[in-house]
Amino acid sequence: MSDDLPPSGQRRTITAAAASPHLARVSLPELRAYREKLRAEEERISYWRRLIHARVDLLHAGALADSPVLDVDALGRVLGDTGRGQVRAALHRVRAADPLPDLPDLEGVWTTPSDEAGTAEALERLGSAEQTLTSYRRGLHERIDEATAELIVRYRQDPTRALEILSP
């Protein structure tokens, strides 16, 4: 990345858009397709992360319950709200006709632990998987931002190029 990047943890803004030297030779249709592939991958990773978060919430709720098996009401409370007033949207862009995204290799994480030690171990594995996915997602965001900035630069140079996506 270039020196024009915002401080760590912050994403670029439209006003901070700068041309990308290694995307300069990519055609506009290829750049659009590249950005869309990155966005699709980011959506898949976000889906996996939401599943991991839901699994962590279920394990915590099961550990607090009298029984490791949650009833339907408890399951609704655990998965229905994040506790911060935000409703979970794990399938927000996945439609019934679409195949579900492949899950990362998390064998053993999806089993139901039978004791506190098993729960702690599952939570540790989930935390590690979530960190890996978060790091990967952060890298995707950097590339999406870079491709978006390149598109902005090109559209500023020739605004009529933005209209190309409207015609078949």
PDB file of C-alpha atoms in Angstrom:
ATOM      1  CA  MET A   1       0.000   0.000   0.000  1.00  0.00           C
ATOM      2  CA  SER A   2       1.047   3.599  -0.347  1.00  0.00           C
ATOM      3  CA  ASP A   3       1.904   6.354   2.108  1.00  0.00           C
ATOM      4  CA  ASP A   4      -1.569   7.799   1.456  1.00  0.00           C
ATOM      5  CA  LEU A   5      -3.177   5.187   3.700  1.00  0.00           C
ATOM      6  CA  PRO A   6      -5.130   6.384   6.725  1.00  0.00           C
ATOM      7  CA  PRO A   7      -3.879   5.475  10.210  1.00  0.00           C
ATOM      8  CA  SER A   8      -4.154   1.804  11.120  1.00  0.00           C
ATOM      9  CA  GLY A   9      -7.686   0.628  11.720  1.00  0.00           C
ATOM     10  CA  GLN A  10      -9.275   3.413   9.684  1.00  0.00           C
ATOM     11  CA  ARG A  11     -10.668   2.948   6.214  1.00  0.00           C
ATOM     12  CA  ARG A  12     -10.095   5.331   3.342  1.00  0.00           C
ATOM     13  CA  THR A  13     -12.650   7.996   2.583  1.00  0.00           C
ATOM     14  CA  ILE A  14     -13.829   9.138  -0.820  1.00  0.00           C
ATOM     15  CA  THR A  15     -11.907  12.383  -0.435  1.00  0.00           C
ATOM     16  CA  ALA A  16      -8.708  10.447   0.349  1.00  0.00           C
ATOM     17  CA  ALA A  17      -8.963   8.384  -2.853  1.00  0.00           C
ATOM     18  CA  ALA A  18      -5.588   7.946  -4.500  1.00  0.00           C
ATOM     19  CA  ALA A  19      -4.553   6.036  -7.607  1.00  0.00           C
ATOM     20  CA  SER A  20      -3.069   2.606  -7.050  1.00  0.00           C
ATOM     21  CA  PRO A  21       0.184   1.974  -8.954  1.00  0.00           C
ATOM     22  CA  HIS A  22      -0.368  -1.771  -9.288  1.00  0.00           C
ATOM     23  CA  LEU A  23      -4.001  -1.377 -10.438  1.00  0.00           C
ATOM     24  CA  ALA A  24      -3.158   1.304 -13.006  1.00  0.00           C
ATOM     25  CA  ARG A  25      -2.813  -1.167 -15.895  1.00  0.00           C
ATOM     26  CA  VAL A  26      -6.010  -3.049 -15.054  1.00  0.00           C
ATOM     27  CA  SER A  27      -8.889  -2.234 -17.398  1.00  0.00           C
ATOM     28  CA  LEU A  28     -11.986  -0.631 -15.935  1.00  0.00           C
ATOM     29  CA  PRO A  29     -14.194  -3.734 -16.456  1.00  0.00           C
ATOM     30  CA  GLU A  30     -11.487  -5.915 -14.874  1.00  0.00           C
ATOM     31  CA  LEU A  31     -11.183  -3.491 -11.950  1.00  0.00           C
ATOM     32  CA  ARG A  32     -14.938  -3.589 -11.370  1.00  0.00           C
ATOM     33  CA  ALA A  33     -14.927  -7.404 -11.517  1.00  0.00           C
ATOM     34  CA  TYR A  34     -11.923  -7.578  -9.151  1.00  0.00           C
ATOM     35  CA  ARG A  35     -13.656  -5.321  -6.636  1.00  0.00           C
ATOM     36  CA  GLU A  36     -16.866  -7.364  -6.855  1.00  0.00           C
ATOM     37  CA  LYS A  37     -14.941 -10.611  -6.232  1.00  0.00           C
ATOM     38  CA  LEU A  38     -13.328  -9.034  -3.172  1.00  0.00           C
ATOM     39  CA  ARG A  39     -16.729  -7.884  -1.898  1.00  0.00           C
ATOM     40  CA  ALA A  40     -18.178 -11.383  -2.395  1.00  0.00           C
ATOM     41  CA  GLU A  41     -15.273 -12.910  -0.475  1.00  0.00           C
ATOM     42  CA  GLU A  42     -15.703 -10.345   2.309  1.00  0.00           C
ATOM     43  CA  GLU A  43     -19.370 -11.307   2.520  1.00  0.00           C
ATOM     44  CA  ARG A  44     -18.433 -14.988   2.866  1.00  0.00           C
ATOM     45  CA  ILE A  45     -15.907 -14.233   5.597  1.00  0.00           C
ATOM     46  CA  SER A  46     -18.439 -12.045   7.426  1.00  0.00           C
ATOM     47  CA  TYR A  47     -20.934 -14.909   7.252  1.00  0.00           C
ATOM     48  CA  TRP A  48     -18.410 -17.317   8.793  1.00  0.00           C
ATOM     49  CA  ARG A  49     -17.611 -14.801  11.536  1.00  0.00           C
ATOM     50  CA  ARG A  50     -21.301 -14.377  12.367  1.00  0.00           C
ATOM     51  CA  LEU A  51     -21.679 -18.156  12.638  1.00  0.00           C
ATOM     52  CA  ILE A  52     -18.705 -18.301  14.999  1.00  0.00           C
ATOM     53  CA  HIS A  53     -20.144 -15.459  17.102  1.00  0.00           C
ATOM     54  CA  ALA A  54     -23.487 -17.260  17.282  1.00  0.00           C
ATOM     55  CA  ARG A  55     -21.732 -20.491  18.325  1.00  0.00           C
ATOM     56  CA  VAL A  56     -19.840 -18.635  21.070  1.00  0.00           C
ATOM     57  CA  ASP A  57     -23.117 -17.120  22.288  1.00  0.00           C
ATOM     58  CA  LEU A  58     -24.733 -20.566  22.330  1.00  0.00           C
ATOM     59  CA  LEU A  59     -21.847 -22.069  24.297  1.00  0.00           C
ATOM     60  CA  HIS A  60     -21.966 -19.230  26.818  1.00  0.00           C
ATOM     61  CA  ALA A  61     -25.755 -19.531  27.153  1.00  0.00           C
ATOM     62  CA  GLY A  62     -25.486 -23.308  27.578  1.00  0.00           C
ATOM     63  CA  ALA A  63     -22.801 -22.882  30.238  1.00  0.00           C
ATOM     64  CA  LEU A  64     -25.070 -20.512  32.164  1.00  0.00           C
ATOM     65  CA  ALA A  65     -28.182 -22.675  31.826  1.00  0.00           C
ATOM     66  CA  ASP A  66     -29.133 -25.550  34.095  1.00  0.00           C
ATOM     67  CA  SER A  67     -28.789 -27.837  31.084  1.00  0.00           C
ATOM     68  CA  PRO A  68     -26.474 -27.663  28.044  1.00  0.00           C
ATOM     69  CA  VAL A  69     -29.593 -28.000  25.872  1.00  0.00           C
ATOM     70  CA  LEU A  70     -31.370 -24.695  25.282  1.00  0.00           C
ATOM     71  CA  ASP A  71     -35.109 -24.501  24.801  1.00  0.00           C
ATOM     72  CA  VAL A  72     -36.617 -22.628  21.860  1.00  0.00           C
ATOM     73  CA  ASP A  73     -37.253 -19.465  23.880  1.00  0.00           C
ATOM     74  CA  ALA A  74     -33.648 -19.345  25.121  1.00  0.00           C
ATOM     75  CA  LEU A  75     -32.362 -20.016  21.616  1.00  0.00           C
ATOM     76  CA  GLY A  76     -34.403 -17.097  20.287  1.00  0.00           C
ATOM     77  CA  ARG A  77     -32.969 -14.773  22.941  1.00  0.00           C
ATOM     78  CA  VAL A  78     -29.391 -15.895  22.266  1.00  0.00           C
ATOM     79  CA  LEU A  79     -29.519 -15.689  18.481  1.00  0.00           C
ATOM     80  CA  GLY A  80     -32.124 -12.982  17.983  1.00  0.00           C
ATOM     81  CA  ASP A  81     -30.327  -9.972  19.376  1.00  0.00           C
ATOM     82  CA  THR A  82     -26.707  -9.062  19.876  1.00  0.00           C
ATOM     83  CA  GLY A  83     -27.343  -7.415  23.239  1.00  0.00           C
ATOM     84  CA  ARG A  84     -26.462  -4.037  21.741  1.00  0.00           C
ATOM     85  CA  GLY A  85     -29.829  -3.527  20.080  1.00  0.00           C
ATOM     86  CA  GLN A  86     -28.653  -4.887  16.730  1.00  0.00           C
ATOM     87  CA  VAL A  87     -30.484  -7.806  15.179  1.00  0.00           C
ATOM     88  CA  ARG A  88     -28.284 -10.540  13.771  1.00  0.00           C
ATOM     89  CA  ALA A  89     -28.340 -10.739   9.993  1.00  0.00           C
ATOM     90  CA  ALA A  90     -26.271 -13.836   9.294  1.00  0.00           C
ATOM     91  CA  LEU A  91     -28.155 -14.578   6.101  1.00  0.00           C
ATOM     92  CA  HIS A  92     -28.781 -11.004   5.036  1.00  0.00           C
ATOM     93  CA  ARG A  93     -27.692 -11.586   1.415  1.00  0.00           C
ATOM     94  CA  VAL A  94     -27.903 -15.363   1.234  1.00  0.00           C
ATOM     95  CA  ARG A  95     -31.156 -16.354  -0.444  1.00  0.00           C
ATOM     96  CA  ALA A  96     -32.805 -19.766  -0.109  1.00  0.00           C
ATOM     97  CA  ALA A  97     -31.984 -20.622  -3.739  1.00  0.00           C
ATOM     98  CA  ASP A  98     -28.287 -19.844  -3.217  1.00  0.00           C
ATOM     99  CA  PRO A  99     -25.961 -22.516  -1.870  1.00  0.00           C
ATOM    100  CA  LEU A 100     -24.668 -21.599   1.561  1.00  0.00           C
ATOM    101  CA  PRO A 101     -21.041 -20.510   1.686  1.00  0.00           C
ATOM    102  CA  ASP A 102     -18.498 -23.195   2.513  1.00  0.00           C
ATOM    103  CA  LEU A 103     -17.434 -23.148   6.115  1.00  0.00           C
ATOM    104  CA  PRO A 104     -13.781 -23.012   7.093  1.00  0.00           C
ATOM    105  CA  ASP A 105     -12.280 -26.189   8.482  1.00  0.00           C
ATOM    106  CA  LEU A 106     -13.467 -25.939  12.073  1.00  0.00           C
ATOM    107  CA  GLU A 107     -13.950 -29.599  12.862  1.00  0.00           C
ATOM    108  CA  GLY A 108     -14.565 -30.105  16.540  1.00  0.00           C
ATOM    109  CA  VAL A 109     -15.864 -26.594  17.074  1.00  0.00           C
ATOM    110  CA  TRP A 110     -19.379 -27.552  16.030  1.00  0.00           C
ATOM    111  CA  THR A 111     -19.643 -30.467  18.448  1.00  0.00           C
ATOM    112  CA  THR A 112     -21.464 -29.946  21.721  1.00  0.00           C
ATOM    113  CA  PRO A 113     -19.041 -30.069  24.656  1.00  0.00           C
ATOM    114  CA  SER A 114     -20.090 -32.292  27.524  1.00  0.00           C
ATOM    115  CA  ASP A 115     -18.320 -30.441  30.340  1.00  0.00           C
ATOM    116  CA  GLU A 116     -16.739 -27.128  31.330  1.00  0.00           C
ATOM    117  CA  ALA A 117     -13.298 -28.119  30.031  1.00  0.00           C
ATOM    118  CA  GLY A 118     -14.774 -29.034  26.641  1.00  0.00           C
ATOM    119  CA  THR A 119     -16.647 -25.739  26.541  1.00  0.00           C
ATOM    120  CA  ALA A 120     -13.490 -23.790  27.381  1.00  0.00           C
ATOM    121  CA  GLU A 121     -11.559 -25.648  24.679  1.00  0.00           C
ATOM    122  CA  ALA A 122     -14.295 -25.010  22.087  1.00  0.00           C
ATOM    123  CA  LEU A 123     -14.393 -21.318  23.025  1.00  0.00           C
ATOM    124  CA  GLU A 124     -10.616 -21.097  22.619  1.00  0.00           C
ATOM    125  CA  ARG A 125     -10.763 -22.695  19.154  1.00  0.00           C
ATOM    126  CA  LEU A 126     -13.632 -20.402  18.175  1.00  0.00           C
ATOM    127  CA  GLY A 127     -11.692 -17.368  19.381  1.00  0.00           C
ATOM    128  CA  SER A 128      -8.669 -18.398  17.346  1.00  0.00           C
ATOM    129  CA  ALA A 129     -10.786 -18.985  14.233  1.00  0.00           C
ATOM    130  CA  GLU A 130     -12.506 -15.618  14.709  1.00  0.00           C
ATOM    131  CA  GLN A 131      -9.129 -13.856  14.981  1.00  0.00           C
ATOM    132  CA  THR A 132      -7.900 -15.525  11.790  1.00  0.00           C
ATOM    133  CA  LEU A 133     -11.056 -14.578   9.906  1.00  0.00           C
ATOM    134  CA  THR A 134     -10.946 -11.021  11.272  1.00  0.00           C
ATOM    135  CA  SER A 135      -7.356 -10.580  10.103  1.00  0.00           C
ATOM    136  CA  TYR A 136      -8.217 -11.944   6.664  1.00  0.00           C
ATOM    137  CA  ARG A 137     -11.296  -9.707   6.504  1.00  0.00           C
ATOM    138  CA  ARG A 138      -9.181  -6.663   7.404  1.00  0.00           C
ATOM    139  CA  GLY A 139      -6.895  -7.466   4.449  1.00  0.00           C
ATOM    140  CA  LEU A 140      -9.922  -7.768   2.178  1.00  0.00           C
ATOM    141  CA  HIS A 141     -11.143  -4.359   3.350  1.00  0.00           C
ATOM    142  CA  GLU A 142      -7.773  -2.838   2.475  1.00  0.00           C
ATOM    143  CA  ARG A 143      -7.932  -4.285  -1.034  1.00  0.00           C
ATOM    144  CA  ILE A 144     -11.596  -3.273  -1.492  1.00  0.00           C
ATOM    145  CA  ASP A 145     -10.741   0.250  -0.371  1.00  0.00           C
ATOM    146  CA  GLU A 146      -7.783   0.356  -2.758  1.00  0.00           C
ATOM    147  CA  ALA A 147      -9.901  -0.824  -5.709  1.00  0.00           C
ATOM    148  CA  THR A 148     -12.677   1.612  -4.765  1.00  0.00           C
ATOM    149  CA  ALA A 149     -10.181   4.472  -4.598  1.00  0.00           C
ATOM    150  CA  GLU A 150      -8.844   3.519  -8.026  1.00  0.00           C
ATOM    151  CA  LEU A 151     -12.397   3.553  -9.406  1.00  0.00           C
ATOM    152  CA  ILE A 152     -13.031   6.969  -7.860  1.00  0.00           C
ATOM    153  CA  VAL A 153      -9.843   8.362  -9.370  1.00  0.00           C
ATOM    154  CA  ARG A 154     -10.799   7.039 -12.788  1.00  0.00           C
ATOM    155  CA  TYR A 155     -14.371   8.337 -12.541  1.00  0.00           C
ATOM    156  CA  ARG A 156     -13.098  11.749 -11.498  1.00  0.00           C
ATOM    157  CA  GLN A 157     -10.881  11.808 -14.589  1.00  0.00           C
ATOM    158  CA  ASP A 158     -13.769  10.791 -16.860  1.00  0.00           C
ATOM    159  CA  PRO A 159     -17.198  10.810 -15.157  1.00  0.00           C
ATOM    160  CA  THR A 160     -18.882   9.320 -18.238  1.00  0.00           C
ATOM    161  CA  ARG A 161     -17.080   6.015 -17.514  1.00  0.00           C
ATOM    162  CA  ALA A 162     -19.343   5.561 -14.480  1.00  0.00           C
ATOM    163  CA  LEU A 163     -22.337   5.407 -16.824  1.00  0.00           C
ATOM    164  CA  GLU A 164     -20.936   2.334 -18.610  1.00  0.00           C
ATOM    165  CA  ILE A 165     -22.309   0.043 -15.928  1.00  0.00           C
ATOM    166  CA  LEU A 166     -25.850   1.230 -16.717  1.00  0.00           C
ATOM    167  CA  SER A 167     -25.813   0.088 -20.335  1.00  0.00           C
ATOM    168  CA  PRO A 168     -25.963  -3.594 -21.299  1.00  0.00           C
TER     169      PRO A 168
END
